[in-house]
mmCIF file with all atom_site columns, C-alpha atoms in Angstrom:
data_model
loop_
_atom_site.group_PDB
_atom_site.id
_atom_site.type_symbol
_atom_site.label_atom_id
_atom_site.label_alt_id
_atom_site.label_comp_id
_atom_site.label_asym_id
_atom_site.label_entity_id
_atom_site.label_seq_id
_atom_site.pdbx_PDB_ins_code
_atom_site.Cartn_x
_atom_site.Cartn_y
_atom_site.Cartn_z
_atom_site.occupancy
_atom_site.B_iso_or_equiv
_atom_site.pdbx_formal_charge
_atom_site.auth_seq_id
_atom_site.auth_comp_id
_atom_site.auth_asym_id
_atom_site.auth_atom_id
_atom_site.pdbx_PDB_model_num
ATOM 1   C CA . CYS A 1 1   ? -9.155  -8.291  9.611  1.00 69.00 ? 216 CYS A CA 1
ATOM 2   C CA . GLN A 1 2   ? -10.520 -11.797 9.069  1.00 77.00 ? 217 GLN A CA 1
ATOM 3   C CA . GLU A 1 3   ? -7.970  -13.337 11.470 1.00 83.00 ? 218 GLU A CA 1
ATOM 4   C CA . ILE A 1 4   ? -9.003  -10.915 14.207 1.00 83.00 ? 219 ILE A CA 1
ATOM 5   C CA . LEU A 1 5   ? -12.705 -11.582 13.558 1.00 80.00 ? 220 LEU A CA 1
ATOM 6   C CA . LEU A 1 6   ? -12.050 -15.333 13.802 1.00 79.00 ? 221 LEU A CA 1
ATOM 7   C CA . GLU A 1 7   ? -10.208 -14.818 17.103 1.00 81.00 ? 222 GLU A CA 1
ATOM 8   C CA . ILE A 1 8   ? -13.097 -12.693 18.379 1.00 80.00 ? 223 ILE A CA 1
ATOM 9   C CA . SER A 1 9   ? -15.681 -15.274 17.255 1.00 77.00 ? 224 SER A CA 1
ATOM 10  C CA . LEU A 1 10  ? -13.937 -17.877 19.418 1.00 76.00 ? 225 LEU A CA 1
ATOM 11  C CA . GLN A 1 11  ? -13.571 -15.789 22.576 1.00 78.00 ? 226 GLN A CA 1
ATOM 12  C CA . GLY A 1 12  ? -14.993 -12.311 22.105 1.00 83.00 ? 227 GLY A CA 1
ATOM 13  C CA . CYS A 1 13  ? -18.637 -12.579 23.130 1.00 87.00 ? 228 CYS A CA 1
ATOM 14  C CA . GLY A 1 14  ? -18.161 -9.962  25.873 1.00 90.00 ? 229 GLY A CA 1
ATOM 15  C CA . TYR A 1 15  ? -16.563 -7.547  23.429 1.00 90.00 ? 230 TYR A CA 1
ATOM 16  C CA . ALA A 1 16  ? -19.381 -8.159  20.928 1.00 90.00 ? 231 ALA A CA 1
ATOM 17  C CA . CYS A 1 17  ? -22.109 -7.589  23.527 1.00 91.00 ? 232 CYS A CA 1
ATOM 18  C CA . LEU A 1 18  ? -20.595 -4.301  24.637 1.00 93.00 ? 233 LEU A CA 1
ATOM 19  C CA . ILE A 1 19  ? -20.243 -3.021  21.046 1.00 92.00 ? 234 ILE A CA 1
ATOM 20  C CA . ALA A 1 20  ? -23.819 -4.113  20.309 1.00 91.00 ? 235 ALA A CA 1
ATOM 21  C CA . THR A 1 21  ? -24.862 -2.057  23.330 1.00 92.00 ? 236 THR A CA 1
ATOM 22  C CA . VAL A 1 22  ? -23.003 1.002   21.990 1.00 93.00 ? 237 VAL A CA 1
ATOM 23  C CA . LEU A 1 23  ? -24.774 0.603   18.627 1.00 93.00 ? 238 LEU A CA 1
ATOM 24  C CA . GLN A 1 24  ? -28.122 0.133   20.338 1.00 91.00 ? 239 GLN A CA 1
ATOM 25  C CA . TYR A 1 25  ? -27.597 3.368   22.266 1.00 91.00 ? 240 TYR A CA 1
ATOM 26  C CA . TYR A 1 26  ? -26.598 5.360   19.175 1.00 94.00 ? 241 TYR A CA 1
ATOM 27  C CA . ALA A 1 27  ? -29.237 3.905   16.820 1.00 93.00 ? 242 ALA A CA 1
ATOM 28  C CA . LYS A 1 28  ? -31.321 7.077   17.217 1.00 92.00 ? 243 LYS A CA 1
ATOM 29  C CA . ARG A 1 29  ? -28.271 9.362   17.484 1.00 95.00 ? 244 ARG A CA 1
ATOM 30  C CA . GLN A 1 30  ? -26.462 8.528   14.261 1.00 95.00 ? 245 GLN A CA 1
ATOM 31  C CA . GLU A 1 31  ? -25.028 11.994  13.596 1.00 96.00 ? 246 GLU A CA 1
ATOM 32  C CA . GLU A 1 32  ? -23.548 12.096  17.105 1.00 96.00 ? 247 GLU A CA 1
ATOM 33  C CA . PHE A 1 33  ? -22.200 8.588   16.534 1.00 96.00 ? 248 PHE A CA 1
ATOM 34  C CA . GLN A 1 34  ? -20.345 9.652   13.371 1.00 96.00 ? 249 GLN A CA 1
ATOM 35  C CA . LYS A 1 35  ? -18.781 12.637  15.158 1.00 96.00 ? 250 LYS A CA 1
ATOM 36  C CA . ILE A 1 36  ? -17.553 10.422  17.998 1.00 96.00 ? 251 ILE A CA 1
ATOM 37  C CA . PHE A 1 37  ? -16.332 7.397   16.038 1.00 96.00 ? 252 PHE A CA 1
ATOM 38  C CA . GLY A 1 38  ? -15.458 9.011   12.702 1.00 95.00 ? 253 GLY A CA 1
ATOM 39  C CA . VAL A 1 39  ? -17.454 6.508   10.652 1.00 95.00 ? 254 VAL A CA 1
ATOM 40  C CA . PRO A 1 40  ? -21.088 6.424   9.540  1.00 96.00 ? 255 PRO A CA 1
ATOM 41  C CA . PHE A 1 41  ? -23.437 4.337   11.671 1.00 96.00 ? 256 PHE A CA 1
ATOM 42  C CA . THR A 1 42  ? -24.372 2.285   8.582  1.00 95.00 ? 257 THR A CA 1
ATOM 43  C CA . ASN A 1 43  ? -22.713 1.554   5.252  1.00 91.00 ? 258 ASN A CA 1
ATOM 44  C CA . GLU A 1 44  ? -24.226 1.774   1.751  1.00 92.00 ? 259 GLU A CA 1
ATOM 45  C CA . GLU A 1 45  ? -26.019 -1.570  2.263  1.00 93.00 ? 260 GLU A CA 1
ATOM 46  C CA . GLY A 1 46  ? -27.562 -0.342  5.515  1.00 92.00 ? 261 GLY A CA 1
ATOM 47  C CA . LYS A 1 47  ? -25.425 -2.594  7.750  1.00 92.00 ? 262 LYS A CA 1
ATOM 48  C CA . THR A 1 48  ? -24.100 -1.106  10.983 1.00 93.00 ? 263 THR A CA 1
ATOM 49  C CA . CYS A 1 49  ? -20.350 -0.705  11.434 1.00 93.00 ? 264 CYS A CA 1
ATOM 50  C CA . PHE A 1 50  ? -20.443 -3.416  14.118 1.00 91.00 ? 265 PHE A CA 1
ATOM 51  C CA . GLU A 1 51  ? -17.366 -5.285  12.870 1.00 90.00 ? 266 GLU A CA 1
ATOM 52  C CA . GLU A 1 52  ? -15.246 -2.140  12.587 1.00 92.00 ? 267 GLU A CA 1
ATOM 53  C CA . LEU A 1 53  ? -16.078 -1.018  16.129 1.00 93.00 ? 268 LEU A CA 1
ATOM 54  C CA . LEU A 1 54  ? -15.653 -4.546  17.435 1.00 92.00 ? 269 LEU A CA 1
ATOM 55  C CA . ILE A 1 55  ? -12.156 -4.822  15.935 1.00 91.00 ? 270 ILE A CA 1
ATOM 56  C CA . ARG A 1 56  ? -11.217 -1.392  17.302 1.00 94.00 ? 271 ARG A CA 1
ATOM 57  C CA . PHE A 1 57  ? -12.427 -2.291  20.801 1.00 94.00 ? 272 PHE A CA 1
ATOM 58  C CA . TYR A 1 58  ? -10.776 -5.703  20.772 1.00 92.00 ? 273 TYR A CA 1
ATOM 59  C CA . CYS A 1 59  ? -7.421  -4.433  19.481 1.00 91.00 ? 274 CYS A CA 1
ATOM 60  C CA . MET A 1 60  ? -7.438  -1.437  21.851 1.00 93.00 ? 275 MET A CA 1
ATOM 61  C CA . THR A 1 61  ? -8.051  -3.476  24.993 1.00 92.00 ? 276 THR A CA 1
ATOM 62  C CA . ARG A 1 62  ? -7.026  -7.120  24.566 1.00 87.00 ? 277 ARG A CA 1
ATOM 63  C CA . THR A 1 63  ? -4.151  -8.449  26.612 1.00 85.00 ? 278 THR A CA 1
ATOM 64  C CA . GLY A 1 64  ? -3.395  -11.799 24.989 1.00 80.00 ? 279 GLY A CA 1
ATOM 65  C CA . GLU A 1 65  ? -5.417  -13.756 27.540 1.00 80.00 ? 280 GLU A CA 1
ATOM 66  C CA . TYR A 1 66  ? -8.309  -15.958 26.496 1.00 79.00 ? 281 TYR A CA 1
ATOM 67  C CA . GLY A 1 67  ? -11.661 -14.284 27.192 1.00 78.00 ? 282 GLY A CA 1
ATOM 68  C CA . MET A 1 68  ? -12.370 -11.741 29.929 1.00 85.00 ? 283 MET A CA 1
ATOM 69  C CA . THR A 1 69  ? -13.374 -11.799 33.553 1.00 86.00 ? 284 THR A CA 1
ATOM 70  C CA . LEU A 1 70  ? -16.252 -9.530  34.590 1.00 87.00 ? 285 LEU A CA 1
ATOM 71  C CA . ALA A 1 71  ? -13.766 -7.138  36.205 1.00 90.00 ? 286 ALA A CA 1
ATOM 72  C CA . GLN A 1 72  ? -11.709 -7.019  32.992 1.00 91.00 ? 287 GLN A CA 1
ATOM 73  C CA . MET A 1 73  ? -14.876 -6.454  30.970 1.00 91.00 ? 288 MET A CA 1
ATOM 74  C CA . ASP A 1 74  ? -15.761 -3.488  33.166 1.00 91.00 ? 289 ASP A CA 1
ATOM 75  C CA . GLU A 1 75  ? -12.241 -1.988  33.056 1.00 93.00 ? 290 GLU A CA 1
ATOM 76  C CA . ARG A 1 76  ? -11.823 -2.466  29.298 1.00 93.00 ? 291 ARG A CA 1
ATOM 77  C CA . PHE A 1 77  ? -15.211 -0.974  28.466 1.00 93.00 ? 292 PHE A CA 1
ATOM 78  C CA . GLU A 1 78  ? -14.558 2.034   30.707 1.00 93.00 ? 293 GLU A CA 1
ATOM 79  C CA . ARG A 1 79  ? -11.183 2.548   28.988 1.00 93.00 ? 294 ARG A CA 1
ATOM 80  C CA . TYR A 1 80  ? -12.814 2.281   25.548 1.00 95.00 ? 295 TYR A CA 1
ATOM 81  C CA . CYS A 1 81  ? -15.550 4.753   26.492 1.00 94.00 ? 296 CYS A CA 1
ATOM 82  C CA . ARG A 1 82  ? -13.056 7.253   27.946 1.00 94.00 ? 297 ARG A CA 1
ATOM 83  C CA . HIS A 1 83  ? -11.044 7.071   24.710 1.00 95.00 ? 298 HIS A CA 1
ATOM 84  C CA . TYR A 1 84  ? -14.136 8.224   22.781 1.00 95.00 ? 299 TYR A CA 1
ATOM 85  C CA . GLY A 1 85  ? -15.303 10.717  25.404 1.00 94.00 ? 300 GLY A CA 1
ATOM 86  C CA . MET A 1 86  ? -18.327 8.653   26.448 1.00 92.00 ? 301 MET A CA 1
ATOM 87  C CA . GLU A 1 87  ? -19.552 7.837   29.923 1.00 88.00 ? 302 GLU A CA 1
ATOM 88  C CA . ALA A 1 88  ? -20.832 4.376   30.722 1.00 86.00 ? 303 ALA A CA 1
ATOM 89  C CA . GLU A 1 89  ? -21.268 2.359   33.855 1.00 85.00 ? 304 GLU A CA 1
ATOM 90  C CA . LEU A 1 90  ? -21.495 -1.398  34.183 1.00 86.00 ? 305 LEU A CA 1
ATOM 91  C CA . GLU A 1 91  ? -23.403 -2.665  37.205 1.00 84.00 ? 306 GLU A CA 1
ATOM 92  C CA . MET A 1 92  ? -23.152 -6.301  38.199 1.00 82.00 ? 307 MET A CA 1
ATOM 93  C CA . GLU A 1 93  ? -26.331 -8.014  39.380 1.00 79.00 ? 308 GLU A CA 1
ATOM 94  C CA . TYR A 1 94  ? -27.111 -11.666 40.003 1.00 78.00 ? 309 TYR A CA 1
ATOM 95  C CA . GLN A 1 95  ? -30.735 -11.664 38.923 1.00 81.00 ? 310 GLN A CA 1
ATOM 96  C CA . ILE A 1 96  ? -32.420 -9.997  35.964 1.00 85.00 ? 311 ILE A CA 1
ATOM 97  C CA . THR A 1 97  ? -35.825 -8.409  36.606 1.00 83.00 ? 312 THR A CA 1
ATOM 98  C CA . GLU A 1 98  ? -38.231 -6.329  34.520 1.00 85.00 ? 313 GLU A CA 1
ATOM 99  C CA . ASP A 1 99  ? -36.974 -3.258  36.413 1.00 85.00 ? 314 ASP A CA 1
ATOM 100 C CA . ASP A 1 100 ? -33.595 -3.681  34.684 1.00 85.00 ? 315 ASP A CA 1
ATOM 101 C CA . PHE A 1 101 ? -35.072 -2.699  31.314 1.00 84.00 ? 316 PHE A CA 1
ATOM 102 C CA . GLU A 1 102 ? -35.248 1.069   31.816 1.00 83.00 ? 317 GLU A CA 1
ATOM 103 C CA . GLU A 1 103 ? -34.592 3.667   29.108 1.00 80.00 ? 318 GLU A CA 1
ATOM 104 C CA . ASN A 1 104 ? -30.877 3.892   28.233 1.00 77.00 ? 319 ASN A CA 1
ATOM 105 C CA . THR A 1 105 ? -30.202 0.751   30.280 1.00 83.00 ? 320 THR A CA 1
ATOM 106 C CA . TYR A 1 106 ? -28.975 -2.308  28.430 1.00 86.00 ? 321 TYR A CA 1
ATOM 107 C CA . VAL A 1 107 ? -28.858 -5.762  29.945 1.00 87.00 ? 322 VAL A CA 1
ATOM 108 C CA . LEU A 1 108 ? -26.034 -8.230  29.335 1.00 87.00 ? 323 LEU A CA 1
ATOM 109 C CA . MET A 1 109 ? -25.957 -11.690 30.836 1.00 86.00 ? 324 MET A CA 1
ATOM 110 C CA . VAL A 1 110 ? -22.926 -13.891 31.418 1.00 86.00 ? 325 VAL A CA 1
ATOM 111 C CA . ALA A 1 111 ? -23.720 -17.533 32.107 1.00 84.00 ? 326 ALA A CA 1
ATOM 112 C CA . LYS A 1 112 ? -22.266 -20.991 31.668 1.00 84.00 ? 327 LYS A CA 1
ATOM 113 C CA . ASP A 1 113 ? -23.676 -24.489 31.369 1.00 84.00 ? 328 ASP A CA 1
ATOM 114 C CA . PHE A 1 114 ? -26.988 -23.554 29.793 1.00 84.00 ? 329 PHE A CA 1
ATOM 115 C CA . VAL A 1 115 ? -29.024 -24.349 26.698 1.00 84.00 ? 330 VAL A CA 1
ATOM 116 C CA . MET A 1 116 ? -29.840 -21.966 23.872 1.00 84.00 ? 331 MET A CA 1
ATOM 117 C CA . LYS A 1 117 ? -32.463 -22.561 21.225 1.00 80.00 ? 332 LYS A CA 1
ATOM 118 C CA . ASP A 1 118 ? -32.057 -20.632 17.981 1.00 76.00 ? 333 ASP A CA 1
ATOM 119 C CA . SER A 1 119 ? -34.930 -19.288 15.918 1.00 75.00 ? 334 SER A CA 1
ATOM 120 C CA . GLY A 1 120 ? -34.883 -22.481 13.814 1.00 79.00 ? 335 GLY A CA 1
ATOM 121 C CA . GLY A 1 121 ? -35.296 -24.691 16.896 1.00 80.00 ? 336 GLY A CA 1
ATOM 122 C CA . LYS A 1 122 ? -31.693 -25.941 17.028 1.00 83.00 ? 337 LYS A CA 1
ATOM 123 C CA . MET A 1 123 ? -30.544 -26.607 20.596 1.00 83.00 ? 338 MET A CA 1
ATOM 124 C CA . ILE A 1 124 ? -27.055 -25.483 21.606 1.00 82.00 ? 339 ILE A CA 1
ATOM 125 C CA . HIS A 1 125 ? -25.592 -26.574 24.945 1.00 84.00 ? 340 HIS A CA 1
ATOM 126 C CA . VAL A 1 126 ? -23.098 -23.957 26.139 1.00 84.00 ? 341 VAL A CA 1
ATOM 127 C CA . LYS A 1 127 ? -20.648 -25.302 28.705 1.00 85.00 ? 342 LYS A CA 1
ATOM 128 C CA . GLU A 1 128 ? -18.195 -22.383 28.780 1.00 84.00 ? 343 GLU A CA 1
ATOM 129 C CA . GLY A 1 129 ? -19.032 -18.878 29.971 1.00 84.00 ? 344 GLY A CA 1
ATOM 130 C CA . HIS A 1 130 ? -20.860 -16.876 27.299 1.00 86.00 ? 345 HIS A CA 1
ATOM 131 C CA . CYS A 1 131 ? -22.098 -13.276 27.223 1.00 88.00 ? 346 CYS A CA 1
ATOM 132 C CA . VAL A 1 132 ? -25.350 -12.278 25.475 1.00 87.00 ? 347 VAL A CA 1
ATOM 133 C CA . ASN A 1 133 ? -27.471 -9.137  25.135 1.00 88.00 ? 348 ASN A CA 1
ATOM 134 C CA . VAL A 1 134 ? -30.833 -9.670  26.837 1.00 88.00 ? 349 VAL A CA 1
ATOM 135 C CA . HIS A 1 135 ? -33.868 -8.127  25.146 1.00 84.00 ? 350 HIS A CA 1
ATOM 136 C CA . ARG A 1 136 ? -36.619 -9.317  27.453 1.00 83.00 ? 351 ARG A CA 1
ATOM 137 C CA . ILE A 1 137 ? -37.671 -11.844 30.039 1.00 84.00 ? 352 ILE A CA 1
ATOM 138 C CA . VAL A 1 138 ? -39.979 -14.448 28.512 1.00 81.00 ? 353 VAL A CA 1
ATOM 139 C CA . GLU A 1 139 ? -40.660 -16.227 31.808 1.00 80.00 ? 354 GLU A CA 1
ATOM 140 C CA . PRO A 1 140 ? -38.556 -16.932 34.902 1.00 78.00 ? 355 PRO A CA 1
ATOM 141 C CA . ASP A 1 141 ? -35.098 -18.177 33.788 1.00 78.00 ? 356 ASP A CA 1
ATOM 142 C CA . THR A 1 142 ? -36.023 -17.824 30.105 1.00 80.00 ? 357 THR A CA 1
ATOM 143 C CA . TYR A 1 143 ? -34.800 -14.825 28.122 1.00 81.00 ? 358 TYR A CA 1
ATOM 144 C CA . ASN A 1 144 ? -34.986 -13.505 24.581 1.00 82.00 ? 359 ASN A CA 1
ATOM 145 C CA . VAL A 1 145 ? -31.346 -12.770 23.804 1.00 84.00 ? 360 VAL A CA 1
ATOM 146 C CA . TYR A 1 146 ? -28.976 -11.868 21.014 1.00 82.00 ? 361 TYR A CA 1
ATOM 147 C CA . SER A 1 147 ? -25.843 -14.012 20.801 1.00 81.00 ? 362 SER A CA 1
ATOM 148 C CA . HIS A 1 148 ? -22.993 -12.669 18.719 1.00 76.00 ? 363 HIS A CA 1
ATOM 149 C CA . SER A 1 149 ? -20.757 -15.669 18.272 1.00 61.00 ? 364 SER A CA 1
ATOM 150 C CA . LEU A 1 150 ? -22.543 -18.957 18.884 1.00 46.00 ? 365 LEU A CA 1
ATOM 151 C CA . SER A 1 151 ? -25.518 -18.580 16.590 1.00 41.00 ? 366 SER A CA 1
ATOM 152 C CA . CYS A 1 152 ? -24.329 -16.187 13.924 1.00 39.00 ? 367 CYS A CA 1
ATOM 153 C CA . SER A 1 153 ? -26.132 -13.188 15.425 1.00 41.00 ? 368 SER A CA 1
ATOM 154 C CA . LYS A 1 154 ? -29.641 -14.678 15.457 1.00 42.00 ? 369 LYS A CA 1
ATOM 155 C CA . TYR A 1 155 ? -32.222 -14.187 18.147 1.00 40.00 ? 370 TYR A CA 1
ATOM 156 C CA . VAL A 1 156 ? -32.230 -17.147 20.472 1.00 44.00 ? 371 VAL A CA 1
ATOM 157 C CA . PHE A 1 157 ? -33.839 -18.155 23.693 1.00 45.00 ? 372 PHE A CA 1
ATOM 158 C CA . ILE A 1 158 ? -31.901 -19.096 26.773 1.00 48.00 ? 373 ILE A CA 1
ATOM 159 C CA . PHE A 1 159 ? -33.411 -21.465 29.276 1.00 47.00 ? 374 PHE A CA 1
ATOM 160 C CA . ALA A 1 160 ? -32.432 -24.087 31.844 1.00 42.00 ? 375 ALA A CA 1
ATOM 161 C CA . ILE A 1 161 ? -29.738 -21.920 33.349 1.00 40.00 ? 376 ILE A CA 1
ATOM 162 C CA . SER A 1 162 ? -27.850 -23.833 36.013 1.00 36.00 ? 377 SER A CA 1
#
């Protein structure tokens, strides 16, 4: 398990964002979640089963290549959803607007060569492509996001996107 999690932490931001989206969707549907996935939404400590679902998704769909293209992300998530009898659709857009934050719509952003600032003020320059869950637009080109591998799952802000 730990070896797979290490591998995911180095290249699995897209996988992590998609699983975080699944958990976000089922947060208010925990009984349905348990029927579909066969595990409780949270454990005895109240933590979600994020790592378990992440490992399942990664192992079910990885191909041995480093990272994923957007097309691979779409195909792998559709395959994962079909396996569990869920329907999901990924739409690719080149600009995030307030209209993208509708009910049951979750926004992911893939970017490269940008700066993130964690909640403690630490600046992180990301040169490679990285996928994050977007929670809201703070101002043009500045987003409140959740990064699953670069900042140990802390809320961060993205700005200065090239």
